[in-house]
mmCIF file of C-alpha atoms in Angstrom:
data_model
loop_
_atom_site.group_PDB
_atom_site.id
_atom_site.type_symbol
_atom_site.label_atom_id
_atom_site.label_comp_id
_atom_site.label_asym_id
_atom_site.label_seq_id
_atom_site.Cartn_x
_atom_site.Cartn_y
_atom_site.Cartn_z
ATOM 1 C CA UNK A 2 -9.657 -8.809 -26.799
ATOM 2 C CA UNK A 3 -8.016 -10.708 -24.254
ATOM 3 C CA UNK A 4 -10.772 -12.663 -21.989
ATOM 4 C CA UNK A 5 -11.414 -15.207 -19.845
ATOM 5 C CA UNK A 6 -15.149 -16.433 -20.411
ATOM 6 C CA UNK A 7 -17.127 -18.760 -17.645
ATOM 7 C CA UNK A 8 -20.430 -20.361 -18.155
ATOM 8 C CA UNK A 9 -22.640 -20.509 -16.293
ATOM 9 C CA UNK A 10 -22.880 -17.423 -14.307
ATOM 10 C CA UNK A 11 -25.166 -18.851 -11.709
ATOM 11 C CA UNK A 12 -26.553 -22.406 -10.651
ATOM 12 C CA UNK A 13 -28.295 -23.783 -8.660
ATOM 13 C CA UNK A 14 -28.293 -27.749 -7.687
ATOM 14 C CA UNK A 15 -29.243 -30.447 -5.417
ATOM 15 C CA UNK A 16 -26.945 -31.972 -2.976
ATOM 16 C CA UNK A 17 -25.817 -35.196 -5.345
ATOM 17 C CA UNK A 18 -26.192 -34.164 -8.723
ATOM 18 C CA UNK A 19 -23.340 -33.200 -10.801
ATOM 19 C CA UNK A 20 -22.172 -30.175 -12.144
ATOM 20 C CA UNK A 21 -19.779 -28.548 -14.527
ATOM 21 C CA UNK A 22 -18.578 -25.460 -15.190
ATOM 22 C CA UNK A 23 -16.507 -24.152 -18.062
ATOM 23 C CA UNK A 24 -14.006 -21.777 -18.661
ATOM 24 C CA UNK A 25 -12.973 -20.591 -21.761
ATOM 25 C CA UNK A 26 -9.841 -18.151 -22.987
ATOM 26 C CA UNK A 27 -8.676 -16.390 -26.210
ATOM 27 C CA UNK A 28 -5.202 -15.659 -25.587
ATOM 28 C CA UNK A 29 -3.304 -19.414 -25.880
ATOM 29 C CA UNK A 30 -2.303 -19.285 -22.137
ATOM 30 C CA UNK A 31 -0.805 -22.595 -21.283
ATOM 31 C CA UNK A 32 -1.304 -22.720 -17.851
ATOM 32 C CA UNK A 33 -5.081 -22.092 -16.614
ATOM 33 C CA UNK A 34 -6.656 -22.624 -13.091
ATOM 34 C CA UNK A 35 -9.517 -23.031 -10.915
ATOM 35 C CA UNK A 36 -10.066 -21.453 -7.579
ATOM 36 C CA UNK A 37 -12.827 -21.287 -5.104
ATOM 37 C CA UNK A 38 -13.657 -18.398 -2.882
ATOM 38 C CA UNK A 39 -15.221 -18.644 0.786
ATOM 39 C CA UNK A 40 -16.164 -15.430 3.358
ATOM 40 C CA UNK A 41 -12.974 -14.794 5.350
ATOM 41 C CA UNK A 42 -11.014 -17.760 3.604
ATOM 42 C CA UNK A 43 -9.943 -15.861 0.319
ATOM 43 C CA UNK A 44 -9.427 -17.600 -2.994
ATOM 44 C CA UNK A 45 -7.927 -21.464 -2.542
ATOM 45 C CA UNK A 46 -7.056 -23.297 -5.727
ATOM 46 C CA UNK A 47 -8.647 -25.932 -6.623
ATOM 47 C CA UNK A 48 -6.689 -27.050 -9.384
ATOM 48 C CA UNK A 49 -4.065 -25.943 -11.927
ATOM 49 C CA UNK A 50 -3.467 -27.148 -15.526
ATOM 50 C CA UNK A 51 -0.148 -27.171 -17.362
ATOM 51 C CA UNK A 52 -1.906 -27.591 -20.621
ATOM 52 C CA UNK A 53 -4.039 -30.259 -22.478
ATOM 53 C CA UNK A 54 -3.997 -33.392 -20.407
ATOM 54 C CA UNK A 55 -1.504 -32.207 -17.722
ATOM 55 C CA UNK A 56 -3.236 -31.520 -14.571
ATOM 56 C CA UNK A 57 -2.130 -30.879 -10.866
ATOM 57 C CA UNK A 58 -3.737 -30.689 -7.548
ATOM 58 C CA UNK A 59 -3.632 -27.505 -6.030
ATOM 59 C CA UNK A 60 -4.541 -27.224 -2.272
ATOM 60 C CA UNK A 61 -8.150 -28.062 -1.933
ATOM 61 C CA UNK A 62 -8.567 -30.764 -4.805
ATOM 62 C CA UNK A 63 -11.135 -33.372 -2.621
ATOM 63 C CA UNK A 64 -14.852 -33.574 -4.425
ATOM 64 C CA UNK A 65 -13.523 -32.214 -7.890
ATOM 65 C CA UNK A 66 -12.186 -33.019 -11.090
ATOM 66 C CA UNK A 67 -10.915 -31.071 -14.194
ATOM 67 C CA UNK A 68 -10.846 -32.036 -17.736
ATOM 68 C CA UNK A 69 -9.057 -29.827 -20.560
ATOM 69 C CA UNK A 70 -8.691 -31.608 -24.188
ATOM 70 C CA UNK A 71 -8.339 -27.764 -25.738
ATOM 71 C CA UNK A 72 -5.703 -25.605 -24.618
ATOM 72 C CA UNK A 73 -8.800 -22.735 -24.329
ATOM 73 C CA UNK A 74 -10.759 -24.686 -22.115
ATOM 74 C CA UNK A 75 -10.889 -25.717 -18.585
ATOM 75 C CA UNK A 76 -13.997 -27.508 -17.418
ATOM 76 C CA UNK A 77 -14.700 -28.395 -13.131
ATOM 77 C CA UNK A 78 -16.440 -31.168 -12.440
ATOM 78 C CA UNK A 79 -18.326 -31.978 -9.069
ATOM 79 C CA UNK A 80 -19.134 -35.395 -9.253
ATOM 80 C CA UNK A 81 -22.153 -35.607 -6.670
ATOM 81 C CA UNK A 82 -22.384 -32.262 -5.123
ATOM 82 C CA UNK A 83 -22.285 -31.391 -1.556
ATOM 83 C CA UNK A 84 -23.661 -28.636 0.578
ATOM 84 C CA UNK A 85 -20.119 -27.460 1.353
ATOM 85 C CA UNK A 86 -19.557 -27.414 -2.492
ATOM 86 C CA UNK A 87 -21.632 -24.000 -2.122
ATOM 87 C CA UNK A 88 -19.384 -21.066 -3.149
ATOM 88 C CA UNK A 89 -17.859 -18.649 -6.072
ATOM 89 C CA UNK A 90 -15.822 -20.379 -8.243
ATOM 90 C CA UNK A 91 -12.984 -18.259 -10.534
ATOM 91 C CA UNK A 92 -11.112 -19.735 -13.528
ATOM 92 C CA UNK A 93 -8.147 -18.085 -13.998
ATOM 93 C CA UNK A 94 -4.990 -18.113 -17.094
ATOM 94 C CA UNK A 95 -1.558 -17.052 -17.733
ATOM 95 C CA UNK A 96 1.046 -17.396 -19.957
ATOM 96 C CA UNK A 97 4.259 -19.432 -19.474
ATOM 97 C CA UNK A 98 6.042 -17.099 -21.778
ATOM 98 C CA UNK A 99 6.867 -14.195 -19.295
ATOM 99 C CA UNK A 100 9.210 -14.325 -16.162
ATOM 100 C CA UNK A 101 6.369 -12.308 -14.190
ATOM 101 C CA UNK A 102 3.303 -13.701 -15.899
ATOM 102 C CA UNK A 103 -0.062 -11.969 -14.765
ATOM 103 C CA UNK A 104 -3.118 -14.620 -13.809
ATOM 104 C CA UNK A 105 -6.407 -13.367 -15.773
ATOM 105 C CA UNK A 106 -9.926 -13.974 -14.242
ATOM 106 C CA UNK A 107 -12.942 -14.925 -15.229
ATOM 107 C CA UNK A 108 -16.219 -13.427 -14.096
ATOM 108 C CA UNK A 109 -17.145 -16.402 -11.601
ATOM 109 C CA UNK A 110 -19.606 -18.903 -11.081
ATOM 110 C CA UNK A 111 -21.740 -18.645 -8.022
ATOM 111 C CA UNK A 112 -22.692 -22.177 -7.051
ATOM 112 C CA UNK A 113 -25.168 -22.769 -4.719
ATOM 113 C CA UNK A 114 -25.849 -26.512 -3.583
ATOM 114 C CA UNK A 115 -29.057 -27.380 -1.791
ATOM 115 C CA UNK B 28 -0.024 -19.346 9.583
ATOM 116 C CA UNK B 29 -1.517 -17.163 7.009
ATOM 117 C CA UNK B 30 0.984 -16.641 4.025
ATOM 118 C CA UNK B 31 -0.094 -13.553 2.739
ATOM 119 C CA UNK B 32 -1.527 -11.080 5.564
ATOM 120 C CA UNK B 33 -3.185 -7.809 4.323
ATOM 121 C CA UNK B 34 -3.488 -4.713 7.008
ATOM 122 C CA UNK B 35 -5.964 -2.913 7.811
ATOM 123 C CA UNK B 36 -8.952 -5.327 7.309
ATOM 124 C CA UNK B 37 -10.892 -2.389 6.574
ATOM 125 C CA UNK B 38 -11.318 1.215 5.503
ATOM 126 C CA UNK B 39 -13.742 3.743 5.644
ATOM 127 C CA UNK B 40 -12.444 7.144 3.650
ATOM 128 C CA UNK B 41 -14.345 10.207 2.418
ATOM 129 C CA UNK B 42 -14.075 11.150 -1.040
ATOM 130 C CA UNK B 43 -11.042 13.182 -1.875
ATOM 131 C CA UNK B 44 -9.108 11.366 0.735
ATOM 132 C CA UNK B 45 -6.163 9.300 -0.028
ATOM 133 C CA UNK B 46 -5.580 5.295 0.996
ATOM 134 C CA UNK B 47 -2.337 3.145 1.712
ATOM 135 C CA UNK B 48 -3.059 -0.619 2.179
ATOM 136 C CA UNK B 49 -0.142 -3.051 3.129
ATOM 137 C CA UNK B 50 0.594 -6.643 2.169
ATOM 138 C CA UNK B 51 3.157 -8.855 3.877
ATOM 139 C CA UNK B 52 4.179 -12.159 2.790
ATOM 140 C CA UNK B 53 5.759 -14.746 4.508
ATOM 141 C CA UNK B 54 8.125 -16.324 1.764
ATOM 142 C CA UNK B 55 9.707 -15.513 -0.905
ATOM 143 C CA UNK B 56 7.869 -14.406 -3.891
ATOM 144 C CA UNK B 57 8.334 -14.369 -7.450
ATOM 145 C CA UNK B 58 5.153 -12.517 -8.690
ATOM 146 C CA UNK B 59 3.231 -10.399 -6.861
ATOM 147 C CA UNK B 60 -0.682 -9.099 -8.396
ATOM 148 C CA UNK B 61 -2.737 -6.575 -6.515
ATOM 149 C CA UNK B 62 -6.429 -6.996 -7.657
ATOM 150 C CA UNK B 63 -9.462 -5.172 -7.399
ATOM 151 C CA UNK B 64 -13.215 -7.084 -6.428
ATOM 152 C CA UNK B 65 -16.314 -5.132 -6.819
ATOM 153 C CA UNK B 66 -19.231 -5.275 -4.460
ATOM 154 C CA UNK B 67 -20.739 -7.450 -7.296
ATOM 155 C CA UNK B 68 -17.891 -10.443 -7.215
ATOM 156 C CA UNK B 69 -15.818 -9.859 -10.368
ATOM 157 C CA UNK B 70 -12.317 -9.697 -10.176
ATOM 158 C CA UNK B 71 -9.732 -7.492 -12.172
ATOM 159 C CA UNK B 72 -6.141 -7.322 -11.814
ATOM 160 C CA UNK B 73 -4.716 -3.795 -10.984
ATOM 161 C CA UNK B 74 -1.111 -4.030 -10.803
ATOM 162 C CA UNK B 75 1.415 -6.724 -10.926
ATOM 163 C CA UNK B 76 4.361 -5.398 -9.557
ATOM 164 C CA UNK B 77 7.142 -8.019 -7.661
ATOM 165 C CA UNK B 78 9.408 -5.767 -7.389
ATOM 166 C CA UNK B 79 9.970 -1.624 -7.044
ATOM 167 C CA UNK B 80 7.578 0.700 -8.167
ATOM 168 C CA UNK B 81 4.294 1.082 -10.146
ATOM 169 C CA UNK B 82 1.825 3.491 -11.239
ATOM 170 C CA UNK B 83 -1.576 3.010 -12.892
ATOM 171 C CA UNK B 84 -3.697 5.883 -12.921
ATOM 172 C CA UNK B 85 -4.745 7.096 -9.426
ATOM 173 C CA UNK B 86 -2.623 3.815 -8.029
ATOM 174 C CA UNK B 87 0.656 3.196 -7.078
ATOM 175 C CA UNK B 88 2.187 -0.160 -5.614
ATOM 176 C CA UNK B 89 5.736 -0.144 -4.079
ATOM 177 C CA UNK B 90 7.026 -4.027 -3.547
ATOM 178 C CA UNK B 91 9.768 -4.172 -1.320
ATOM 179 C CA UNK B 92 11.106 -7.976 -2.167
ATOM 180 C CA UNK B 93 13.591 -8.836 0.784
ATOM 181 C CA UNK B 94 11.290 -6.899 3.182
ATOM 182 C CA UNK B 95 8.465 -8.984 2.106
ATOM 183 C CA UNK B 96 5.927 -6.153 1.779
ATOM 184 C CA UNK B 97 3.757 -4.271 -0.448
ATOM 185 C CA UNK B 98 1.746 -0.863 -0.552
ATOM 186 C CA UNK B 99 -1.559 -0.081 -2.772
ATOM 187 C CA UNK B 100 -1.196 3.512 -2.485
ATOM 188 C CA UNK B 101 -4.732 5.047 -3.673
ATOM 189 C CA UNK B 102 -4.592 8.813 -4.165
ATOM 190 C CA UNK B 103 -8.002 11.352 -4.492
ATOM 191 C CA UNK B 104 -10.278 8.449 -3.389
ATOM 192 C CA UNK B 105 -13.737 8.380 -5.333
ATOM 193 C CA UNK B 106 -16.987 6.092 -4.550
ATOM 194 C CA UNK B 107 -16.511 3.911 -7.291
ATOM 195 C CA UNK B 108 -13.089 2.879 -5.617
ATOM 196 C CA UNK B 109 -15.606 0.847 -2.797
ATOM 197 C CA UNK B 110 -14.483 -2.297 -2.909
ATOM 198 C CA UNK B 111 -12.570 -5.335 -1.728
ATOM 199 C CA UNK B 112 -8.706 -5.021 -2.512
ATOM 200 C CA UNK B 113 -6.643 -8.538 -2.671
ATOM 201 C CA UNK B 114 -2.769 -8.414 -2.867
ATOM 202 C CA UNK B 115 -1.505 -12.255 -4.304
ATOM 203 C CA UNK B 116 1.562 -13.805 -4.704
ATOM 204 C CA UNK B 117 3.394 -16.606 -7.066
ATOM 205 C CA UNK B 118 5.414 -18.981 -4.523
ATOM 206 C CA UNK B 119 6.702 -20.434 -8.232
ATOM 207 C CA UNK B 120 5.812 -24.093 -7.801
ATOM 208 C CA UNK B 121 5.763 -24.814 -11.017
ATOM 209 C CA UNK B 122 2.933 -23.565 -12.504
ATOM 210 C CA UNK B 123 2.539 -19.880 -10.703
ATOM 211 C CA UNK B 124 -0.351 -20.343 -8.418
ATOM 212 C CA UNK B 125 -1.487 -17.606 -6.733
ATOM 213 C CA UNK B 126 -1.818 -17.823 -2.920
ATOM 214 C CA UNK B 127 -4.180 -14.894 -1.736
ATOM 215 C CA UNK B 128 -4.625 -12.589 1.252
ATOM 216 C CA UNK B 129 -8.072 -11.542 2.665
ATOM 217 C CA UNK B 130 -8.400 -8.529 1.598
ATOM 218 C CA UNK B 131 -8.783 -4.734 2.133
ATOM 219 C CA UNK B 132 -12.707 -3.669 2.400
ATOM 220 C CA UNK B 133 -12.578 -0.102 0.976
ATOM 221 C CA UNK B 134 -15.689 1.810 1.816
ATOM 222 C CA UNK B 135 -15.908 5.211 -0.130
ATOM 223 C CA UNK B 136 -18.703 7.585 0.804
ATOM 224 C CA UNK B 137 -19.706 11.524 -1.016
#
């Protein structure tokens, strides 16, 4: 069953603390994403990974960092979390393999810092 | 400007009735996904169709590549189709990133 898993489903934290969130997929995709999504901004990425250890900036990379040491997971990290931090986060994958590769979504993570 | 620009912003259809939303891009594209976001947040990809025609189910996309467009063509329009529809391209930089449009609110009522 192919799936793209994100825990947790909803948090809640204080303006400073840190936070991760995990993503997790069963199909070997090599690249995987993250991407935040705002009221009347759409879905920005956040970052994109190439695979384990090869990570890239995407267009809104200030106040986060990514870790993946497994090809099936992709963690987002928020070191000292700000108000503006507050929104719905989606991990995403897709295979290199394919000229026209689909992207695969997670369920989200709705963030919400106080 | 805005890269990806979906028309109208909004749609309010009875049941039975049948939809056509439009996405223009402004650059070339390599992949294009249309996705579908229920009232409750999740996301699920409908079509990925950069070029030609497509049909799934009661949906069919036609991409246009040099034109820069695409349709979401919804036929016999039922409540459950409510929702927010997203059209998404791949400017290939590497590493297929999707940039997204704002979407299509589609309101369905009995």
């Amino acid at each position: 069953d192919m799936k793209v898993t994100q825990m947790p489903r909803y948090l809640i934290k204080r303006m400073g603390e840190n936070v991760l969130l995990e993503c997790g997929q069963d199909m070997s995709h090599e690249t995987m994403y993250w991407y935040r999504q705002d009221p009347g901004l759409g879905l920005q990425l956040i970052y994109i990974s190439y695979d384990v250890d090869s990570n890239s900036e995407g267009d809104i990379p200030k106040g986060y960092r990514v870790s993946r040491k497994k090809r099936e997971h992709f963690s987002l990290i928020l070191d000292s979390a700000k108000t503006n931090q507050t929104s719905v986060y989606f991990c995403a994958s897709s295979s290199d393999r394919e000229r026209y590769a689909e992207q695969f979504f997670g369920p989200g993570t709705r963030l919400t810092v106080l | 400007g805005q890269q990806v620009q979906q028309s109208p912003a909004s749609l309010v259809l009875q049941e039975g009735e049948n939809a056509e939303l439009q996405c223009n891009f402004s650059s070339t594209a390599t992949q294009l996904q249309w996705f579908y976001q229920s009232p409750g947040g999740s996301l699920v990809s409908l079509l990925s169709n950069p070029s030609g025609t497509k049909h799934t189910g009661r949906l069919t996309s036609t991409t246009v590549t040099k034109e820069r467009r695409s349709s979401l063509h919804i036929s016999s329009s039922q409540t459950t189709d409510s929702g927010t529809y997203l059209c998404a391209i791949d400017l290939y930089q590497g590493g297929r990133a999707l940039i997204f449009g704002t979407g299509t609110t589609v309101s369905v009522s009995p």
